[in-house]
Structures are given as C-alpha cells and as structure tokens.
Amino acid sequence: MSTTTPVVVQIFGTVCLDKVRIIDEFPKVLGTFTTVSKEINTLGGEATNSFVILSDWIKELVNGKQQQQQLSLENVILISSPLVNDITGQLIKKRLESYPNKYLTIVEPSDDCILKITNTTDLYICNLKERTMFGIGFIEMDQYLYDNRDQFLKNIKFGPEYWISLDFNTPLISKVIMDKAIETKTNLYVMDQELFLNDSHHNQENIQEMNIVYQTSTDFFGNKGDRESILQSVRQWLDNGNQKHCFIIVTDSKNGYAIGGQLYNKEKKQKEFIQVQWRESITLDPSLVQDTTGAGDSFRAGFLYSFILNQSSLNDSLLFASISGAFNCRYLTGCD
C-alpha cells in the first residue's frame, strides 16, 4: 500500500428521500389490494448512499485511530442534486447535518422554476427481497442541473489529483462534467451512464493519461445469470474505440461480476492492461438478506475507499467492494 497523501473523491449526483414499504408479495392482477406491513422514510439516492457509507467508514477509522494514512472526511465530498425548500428537502438537509463536507443547493419553489418538489422514491420490497421503485422529480432535477450547470460546476475540483463519481440520474450535466474531466485529466468513476468517449472533440492523449472506471450491471450488459454473455458484452464494449482505455466492472448480483480494461499507473505514467475475467461475489446466507437497495452504491464506496483513497491492490479492492455490496444487503435501504 502506498503512503502518499490520499486524493479527493467527489461524489456528484442523486440525493433524495426513499419511502420504503414492506409487502408480502406484489399484486398479480392490476387493481387488486396488497397490505403494507411496514413503512420507513430514509435518505436515498446513489450519491447519498456512497457518500454516507464512505464517510461513516472514515469516521470510525478516525475515532478508532486505526488508519495508516492521513485520511479524513475532507477526502470525500458530496455535491448533491438540488433540494427544494419543502418538507422533504428540509428533512434530507437535517439528516445530512452530521456530514460536513458537502455542497447542498436549496431551491425556493416558484411558478417559473422547473423544480416543484424534492426528489422522492417509493420503494416496495416483497418477501423475495426484490424491489420495485417509483420516482418523482428526477427528470426535472436533471434539467435544472443542466440549466444551472455553471453554478454546480463551480463546486467541482478538476485536475489529475481529483476523482469525480457520477450516477445514472443526471445524464445531461454528467456529459458536461465528463467533457471537462477529460479536458483536465480528472479521474472518473461513472455508474451506468453513457460515456461518449468516442466524441471527436476529446483529447486522445488525455484519455490515455487518466483513469476512467465504469461500473454497471446486468440491467444493462449481457443476460442475468449468463456468465459468457456478460463476458462477451464486456469484450465488445472495450473493443469500441476509446472505451478500451477504461476499466469496466459489470456486476450480476450474487452471481459474480466481470472486469477488464485499463487503469492508469501514475508512477509509470502509462496504462496497465487487465484481462477480461470473471470474479465470484461475496454472498450472504439468504436468511440474512433484507434488501438489495444500494448494493451497487456500496460496491462503489468499497472500491473508492480501498483502491483510490487507501491505494490498495486491485485484487484487494475488488474483494472489499464485493464484501461491501453484500453486507449492505443485511439492512433495509441503501445507507440510512
């Protein structure tokens, strides 16, 4: 493990309220009735989940004085999607008060503002631990971010010593951020977004002198449970122009995950090739699984923490990420 000062990881993206409802099973016929046995309101959103998990780990290390590096909460920053100044927005703001290193934008609702309410997700979790989600306000949130992109870009630090992580719900502004990141050789960790790396205006040398980690799942790649189809989809993706300069992770829940591509070694000043391969997931006894919400966000947090902040080996970091994703399933919701 390196003893150099850890870099700064900036997590940009979705902060929302999750309204979680536990049911026995989903209705088999439209128009029928299902009883909700339990309901809880929690912090949600991909960015929130990864940020809170990372921050809680660092807090425990700082309090326990177990760290071997000068790692602090200053090394992780949340740059959140905007919150409306309504009951939900104020609740989220209060829940995040104990996490100081963040940028929260509070928007006053008005007739001429596209944002009317703070993002909210209704999650229904059945006895099979499967979930269905209904979201409100996400499309408007993404448009608001794009329309006010200069305001939000001011909160982001760009340069080779920084990392920016993006999630699925902000495609409009994420493309702007990715363009700026490539222009400045800022390292990227992207979840489920299209990367647009083959756009003609990108500097080819810059793409080869930065890290681009792409985490996605079998919701988008290959077929669930079909290892060969997943590996083949990864090979095809890496064979598409500048995407060969990325390191890709495709998770398939408890079935395992595929990896491959390239990572930039700053000391050697060159990319290192990682063969496309399959890794087994760390799994829990099914009786311990409560909810899979946020498992991918926890996997991301594990990789960011181990590989980027602690500069552990790739093998150790992937193992830690897999453990993080699995253990998060012991609880309801992603982080709260």
PDB file of N, CA and C in Angstrom, residues 9-67:
ATOM      1  N   VAL A   9     -12.003  12.461  -3.429  1.00  0.00           N
ATOM      2  CA  VAL A   9     -13.082  11.835  -4.187  1.00  0.00           C
ATOM      3  C   VAL A   9     -14.326  12.705  -4.065  1.00  0.00           C
ATOM      4  N   GLN A  10     -14.860  13.148  -5.202  1.00  0.00           N
ATOM      5  CA  GLN A  10     -16.071  13.970  -5.234  1.00  0.00           C
ATOM      6  C   GLN A  10     -17.217  13.135  -5.796  1.00  0.00           C
ATOM      7  N   ILE A  11     -18.260  12.984  -5.012  1.00  0.00           N
ATOM      8  CA  ILE A  11     -19.406  12.181  -5.442  1.00  0.00           C
ATOM      9  C   ILE A  11     -20.527  13.132  -5.838  1.00  0.00           C
ATOM     10  N   PHE A  12     -20.787  13.184  -7.121  1.00  0.00           N
ATOM     11  CA  PHE A  12     -21.795  14.089  -7.676  1.00  0.00           C
ATOM     12  C   PHE A  12     -23.030  13.270  -8.054  1.00  0.00           C
ATOM     13  N   GLY A  13     -24.206  13.750  -7.645  1.00  0.00           N
ATOM     14  CA  GLY A  13     -25.393  13.037  -8.109  1.00  0.00           C
ATOM     15  C   GLY A  13     -26.576  13.100  -7.176  1.00  0.00           C
ATOM     16  N   THR A  14     -27.317  12.008  -7.167  1.00  0.00           N
ATOM     17  CA  THR A  14     -28.668  11.992  -6.638  1.00  0.00           C
ATOM     18  C   THR A  14     -28.729  11.912  -5.123  1.00  0.00           C
ATOM     19  N   VAL A  15     -29.460  12.871  -4.551  1.00  0.00           N
ATOM     20  CA  VAL A  15     -29.844  12.855  -3.140  1.00  0.00           C
ATOM     21  C   VAL A  15     -31.358  12.949  -3.108  1.00  0.00           C
ATOM     22  N   CYS A  16     -32.008  12.036  -2.405  1.00  0.00           N
ATOM     23  CA  CYS A  16     -33.472  12.046  -2.382  1.00  0.00           C
ATOM     24  C   CYS A  16     -33.971  11.412  -1.091  1.00  0.00           C
ATOM     25  N   LEU A  17     -35.263  11.376  -0.937  1.00  0.00           N
ATOM     26  CA  LEU A  17     -35.903  10.669   0.171  1.00  0.00           C
ATOM     27  C   LEU A  17     -36.474   9.369  -0.360  1.00  0.00           C
ATOM     28  N   ASP A  18     -36.157   8.272   0.317  1.00  0.00           N
ATOM     29  CA  ASP A  18     -36.732   6.969  -0.016  1.00  0.00           C
ATOM     30  C   ASP A  18     -37.863   6.650   0.953  1.00  0.00           C
ATOM     31  N   LYS A  19     -39.046   6.407   0.405  1.00  0.00           N
ATOM     32  CA  LYS A  19     -40.179   5.939   1.205  1.00  0.00           C
ATOM     33  C   LYS A  19     -40.301   4.438   0.982  1.00  0.00           C
ATOM     34  N   VAL A  20     -39.882   3.673   1.966  1.00  0.00           N
ATOM     35  CA  VAL A  20     -39.784   2.220   1.829  1.00  0.00           C
ATOM     36  C   VAL A  20     -41.012   1.559   2.436  1.00  0.00           C
ATOM     37  N   ARG A  21     -41.651   0.695   1.644  1.00  0.00           N
ATOM     38  CA  ARG A  21     -42.830  -0.032   2.120  1.00  0.00           C
ATOM     39  C   ARG A  21     -42.595  -1.532   1.949  1.00  0.00           C
ATOM     40  N   ILE A  22     -42.784  -2.268   3.030  1.00  0.00           N
ATOM     41  CA  ILE A  22     -42.581  -3.716   3.027  1.00  0.00           C
ATOM     42  C   ILE A  22     -43.921  -4.401   2.774  1.00  0.00           C
ATOM     43  N   ILE A  23     -43.955  -5.276   1.767  1.00  0.00           N
ATOM     44  CA  ILE A  23     -45.172  -6.017   1.443  1.00  0.00           C
ATOM     45  C   ILE A  23     -44.845  -7.504   1.362  1.00  0.00           C
ATOM     46  N   ASP A  24     -45.877  -8.327   1.426  1.00  0.00           N
ATOM     47  CA  ASP A  24     -45.657  -9.770   1.333  1.00  0.00           C
ATOM     48  C   ASP A  24     -45.327 -10.166  -0.104  1.00  0.00           C
ATOM     49  N   GLU A  25     -46.147  -9.720  -1.036  1.00  0.00           N
ATOM     50  CA  GLU A  25     -45.890 -10.001  -2.445  1.00  0.00           C
ATOM     51  C   GLU A  25     -46.537  -8.925  -3.301  1.00  0.00           C
ATOM     52  N   PHE A  26     -46.050  -8.803  -4.519  1.00  0.00           N
ATOM     53  CA  PHE A  26     -46.608  -7.818  -5.435  1.00  0.00           C
ATOM     54  C   PHE A  26     -47.920  -8.333  -6.019  1.00  0.00           C
ATOM     55  N   PRO A  27     -48.869  -7.428  -6.262  1.00  0.00           N
ATOM     56  CA  PRO A  27     -50.150  -7.858  -6.842  1.00  0.00           C
ATOM     57  C   PRO A  27     -49.943  -8.571  -8.173  1.00  0.00           C
ATOM     58  N   LYS A  28     -50.669  -9.633  -8.357  1.00  0.00           N
ATOM     59  CA  LYS A  28     -50.567 -10.388  -9.613  1.00  0.00           C
ATOM     60  C   LYS A  28     -51.553  -9.887 -10.659  1.00  0.00           C
ATOM     61  N   VAL A  29     -52.542  -9.104 -10.204  1.00  0.00           N
ATOM     62  CA  VAL A  29     -53.566  -8.576 -11.106  1.00  0.00           C
ATOM     63  C   VAL A  29     -53.718  -7.087 -10.834  1.00  0.00           C
ATOM     64  N   LEU A  30     -53.785  -6.295 -11.892  1.00  0.00           N
ATOM     65  CA  LEU A  30     -53.992  -4.863 -11.728  1.00  0.00           C
ATOM     66  C   LEU A  30     -55.305  -4.589 -11.018  1.00  0.00           C
ATOM     67  N   GLY A  31     -55.282  -3.597 -10.141  1.00  0.00           N
ATOM     68  CA  GLY A  31     -56.495  -3.195  -9.457  1.00  0.00           C
ATOM     69  C   GLY A  31     -56.766  -3.937  -8.171  1.00  0.00           C
ATOM     70  N   THR A  32     -55.868  -4.854  -7.774  1.00  0.00           N
ATOM     71  CA  THR A  32     -56.075  -5.601  -6.533  1.00  0.00           C
ATOM     72  C   THR A  32     -55.372  -4.918  -5.367  1.00  0.00           C
ATOM     73  N   PHE A  33     -55.573  -5.460  -4.173  1.00  0.00           N
ATOM     74  CA  PHE A  33     -55.121  -4.838  -2.925  1.00  0.00           C
ATOM     75  C   PHE A  33     -53.965  -5.630  -2.323  1.00  0.00           C
ATOM     76  N   THR A  34     -52.969  -4.907  -1.788  1.00  0.00           N
ATOM     77  CA  THR A  34     -51.857  -5.531  -1.068  1.00  0.00           C
ATOM     78  C   THR A  34     -51.594  -4.754   0.215  1.00  0.00           C
ATOM     79  N   THR A  35     -51.415  -5.454   1.314  1.00  0.00           N
ATOM     80  CA  THR A  35     -51.171  -4.817   2.606  1.00  0.00           C
ATOM     81  C   THR A  35     -49.709  -4.416   2.755  1.00  0.00           C
ATOM     82  N   VAL A  36     -49.473  -3.215   3.248  1.00  0.00           N
ATOM     83  CA  VAL A  36     -48.130  -2.754   3.605  1.00  0.00           C
ATOM     84  C   VAL A  36     -47.925  -3.050   5.083  1.00  0.00           C
ATOM     85  N   SER A  37     -46.941  -3.902   5.390  1.00  0.00           N
ATOM     86  CA  SER A  37     -46.718  -4.306   6.781  1.00  0.00           C
ATOM     87  C   SER A  37     -45.809  -3.352   7.540  1.00  0.00           C
ATOM     88  N   LYS A  38     -44.992  -2.576   6.809  1.00  0.00           N
ATOM     89  CA  LYS A  38     -44.057  -1.665   7.469  1.00  0.00           C
ATOM     90  C   LYS A  38     -43.702  -0.549   6.509  1.00  0.00           C
ATOM     91  N   GLU A  39     -43.517   0.650   7.040  1.00  0.00           N
ATOM     92  CA  GLU A  39     -43.138   1.791   6.211  1.00  0.00           C
ATOM     93  C   GLU A  39     -42.097   2.620   6.939  1.00  0.00           C
ATOM     94  N   ILE A  40     -41.017   2.983   6.241  1.00  0.00           N
ATOM     95  CA  ILE A  40     -39.995   3.849   6.818  1.00  0.00           C
ATOM     96  C   ILE A  40     -39.553   4.870   5.775  1.00  0.00           C
ATOM     97  N   ASN A  41     -39.161   6.051   6.242  1.00  0.00           N
ATOM     98  CA  ASN A  41     -38.617   7.091   5.379  1.00  0.00           C
ATOM     99  C   ASN A  41     -37.130   7.242   5.668  1.00  0.00           C
ATOM    100  N   THR A  42     -36.297   7.170   4.631  1.00  0.00           N
ATOM    101  CA  THR A  42     -34.849   7.205   4.827  1.00  0.00           C
ATOM    102  C   THR A  42     -34.176   8.064   3.766  1.00  0.00           C
ATOM    103  N   LEU A  43     -32.924   8.398   4.024  1.00  0.00           N
ATOM    104  CA  LEU A  43     -32.097   9.010   2.991  1.00  0.00           C
ATOM    105  C   LEU A  43     -31.954   8.053   1.823  1.00  0.00           C
ATOM    106  N   GLY A  44     -31.917   8.590   0.628  1.00  0.00           N
ATOM    107  CA  GLY A  44     -31.746   7.747  -0.543  1.00  0.00           C
ATOM    108  C   GLY A  44     -30.981   8.470  -1.630  1.00  0.00           C
ATOM    109  N   GLY A  45     -30.831   7.791  -2.749  1.00  0.00           N
ATOM    110  CA  GLY A  45     -30.085   8.340  -3.874  1.00  0.00           C
ATOM    111  C   GLY A  45     -28.702   7.732  -3.956  1.00  0.00           C
ATOM    112  N   GLU A  46     -28.251   7.466  -5.187  1.00  0.00           N
ATOM    113  CA  GLU A  46     -26.959   6.810  -5.386  1.00  0.00           C
ATOM    114  C   GLU A  46     -25.809   7.583  -4.756  1.00  0.00           C
ATOM    115  N   ALA A  47     -25.796   8.898  -4.945  1.00  0.00           N
ATOM    116  CA  ALA A  47     -24.700   9.698  -4.389  1.00  0.00           C
ATOM    117  C   ALA A  47     -24.734   9.679  -2.869  1.00  0.00           C
ATOM    118  N   THR A  48     -25.921   9.843  -2.300  1.00  0.00           N
ATOM    119  CA  THR A  48     -26.050   9.802  -0.844  1.00  0.00           C
ATOM    120  C   THR A  48     -25.541   8.494  -0.287  1.00  0.00           C
ATOM    121  N   ASN A  49     -25.979   7.392  -0.877  1.00  0.00           N
ATOM    122  CA  ASN A  49     -25.595   6.080  -0.363  1.00  0.00           C
ATOM    123  C   ASN A  49     -24.079   5.927  -0.304  1.00  0.00           C
ATOM    124  N   SER A  50     -23.408   6.189  -1.420  1.00  0.00           N
ATOM    125  CA  SER A  50     -21.950   6.020  -1.454  1.00  0.00           C
ATOM    126  C   SER A  50     -21.248   7.002  -0.518  1.00  0.00           C
ATOM    127  N   PHE A  51     -21.718   8.248  -0.483  1.00  0.00           N
ATOM    128  CA  PHE A  51     -21.092   9.272   0.355  1.00  0.00           C
ATOM    129  C   PHE A  51     -21.223   8.945   1.835  1.00  0.00           C
ATOM    130  N   VAL A  52     -22.420   8.585   2.266  1.00  0.00           N
ATOM    131  CA  VAL A  52     -22.645   8.285   3.686  1.00  0.00           C
ATOM    132  C   VAL A  52     -21.842   7.061   4.114  1.00  0.00           C
ATOM    133  N   ILE A  53     -21.849   6.018   3.281  1.00  0.00           N
ATOM    134  CA  ILE A  53     -21.089   4.810   3.611  1.00  0.00           C
ATOM    135  C   ILE A  53     -19.602   5.136   3.739  1.00  0.00           C
ATOM    136  N   LEU A  54     -19.049   5.843   2.768  1.00  0.00           N
ATOM    137  CA  LEU A  54     -17.636   6.227   2.813  1.00  0.00           C
ATOM    138  C   LEU A  54     -17.326   7.071   4.046  1.00  0.00           C
ATOM    139  N   SER A  55     -18.159   8.061   4.303  1.00  0.00           N
ATOM    140  CA  SER A  55     -17.924   8.965   5.428  1.00  0.00           C
ATOM    141  C   SER A  55     -18.000   8.224   6.754  1.00  0.00           C
ATOM    142  N   ASP A  56     -18.940   7.296   6.879  1.00  0.00           N
ATOM    143  CA  ASP A  56     -19.063   6.535   8.125  1.00  0.00           C
ATOM    144  C   ASP A  56     -17.838   5.660   8.361  1.00  0.00           C
ATOM    145  N   TRP A  57     -17.318   5.048   7.306  1.00  0.00           N
ATOM    146  CA  TRP A  57     -16.080   4.261   7.459  1.00  0.00           C
ATOM    147  C   TRP A  57     -14.937   5.143   7.943  1.00  0.00           C
ATOM    148  N   ILE A  58     -14.786   6.310   7.327  1.00  0.00           N
ATOM    149  CA  ILE A  58     -13.686   7.201   7.699  1.00  0.00           C
ATOM    150  C   ILE A  58     -13.859   7.689   9.131  1.00  0.00           C
ATOM    151  N   LYS A  59     -15.097   8.013   9.530  1.00  0.00           N
ATOM    152  CA  LYS A  59     -15.351   8.434  10.911  1.00  0.00           C
ATOM    153  C   LYS A  59     -14.908   7.366  11.900  1.00  0.00           C
ATOM    154  N   GLU A  60     -15.246   6.116  11.612  1.00  0.00           N
ATOM    155  CA  GLU A  60     -14.872   5.023  12.505  1.00  0.00           C
ATOM    156  C   GLU A  60     -13.358   4.882  12.595  1.00  0.00           C
ATOM    157  N   LEU A  61     -12.674   5.040  11.472  1.00  0.00           N
ATOM    158  CA  LEU A  61     -11.215   4.935  11.477  1.00  0.00           C
ATOM    159  C   LEU A  61     -10.582   6.081  12.248  1.00  0.00           C
ATOM    160  N   VAL A  62     -11.098   7.297  12.043  1.00  0.00           N
ATOM    161  CA  VAL A  62     -10.555   8.459  12.742  1.00  0.00           C
ATOM    162  C   VAL A  62     -10.779   8.322  14.240  1.00  0.00           C
ATOM    163  N   ASN A  63     -11.989   7.935  14.636  1.00  0.00           N
ATOM    164  CA  ASN A  63     -12.292   7.793  16.061  1.00  0.00           C
ATOM    165  C   ASN A  63     -11.491   6.663  16.699  1.00  0.00           C
ATOM    166  N   GLY A  64     -11.277   5.584  15.929  1.00  0.00           N
ATOM    167  CA  GLY A  64     -10.530   4.448  16.454  1.00  0.00           C
ATOM    168  C   GLY A  64      -9.039   4.554  16.240  1.00  0.00           C
ATOM    169  N   LYS A  65      -8.612   5.603  15.499  1.00  0.00           N
ATOM    170  CA  LYS A  65      -7.199   5.833  15.211  1.00  0.00           C
ATOM    171  C   LYS A  65      -6.544   4.590  14.612  1.00  0.00           C
ATOM    172  N   GLN A  66      -7.282   3.960  13.673  1.00  0.00           N
ATOM    173  CA  GLN A  66      -6.786   2.734  13.070  1.00  0.00           C
ATOM    174  C   GLN A  66      -6.141   2.966  11.707  1.00  0.00           C
ATOM    175  N   GLN A  67      -6.245   4.181  11.190  1.00  0.00           N
ATOM    176  CA  GLN A  67      -5.778   4.406   9.832  1.00  0.00           C
ATOM    177  C   GLN A  67      -4.264   4.511   9.764  1.00  0.00           C
TER     178      GLN A  67
END
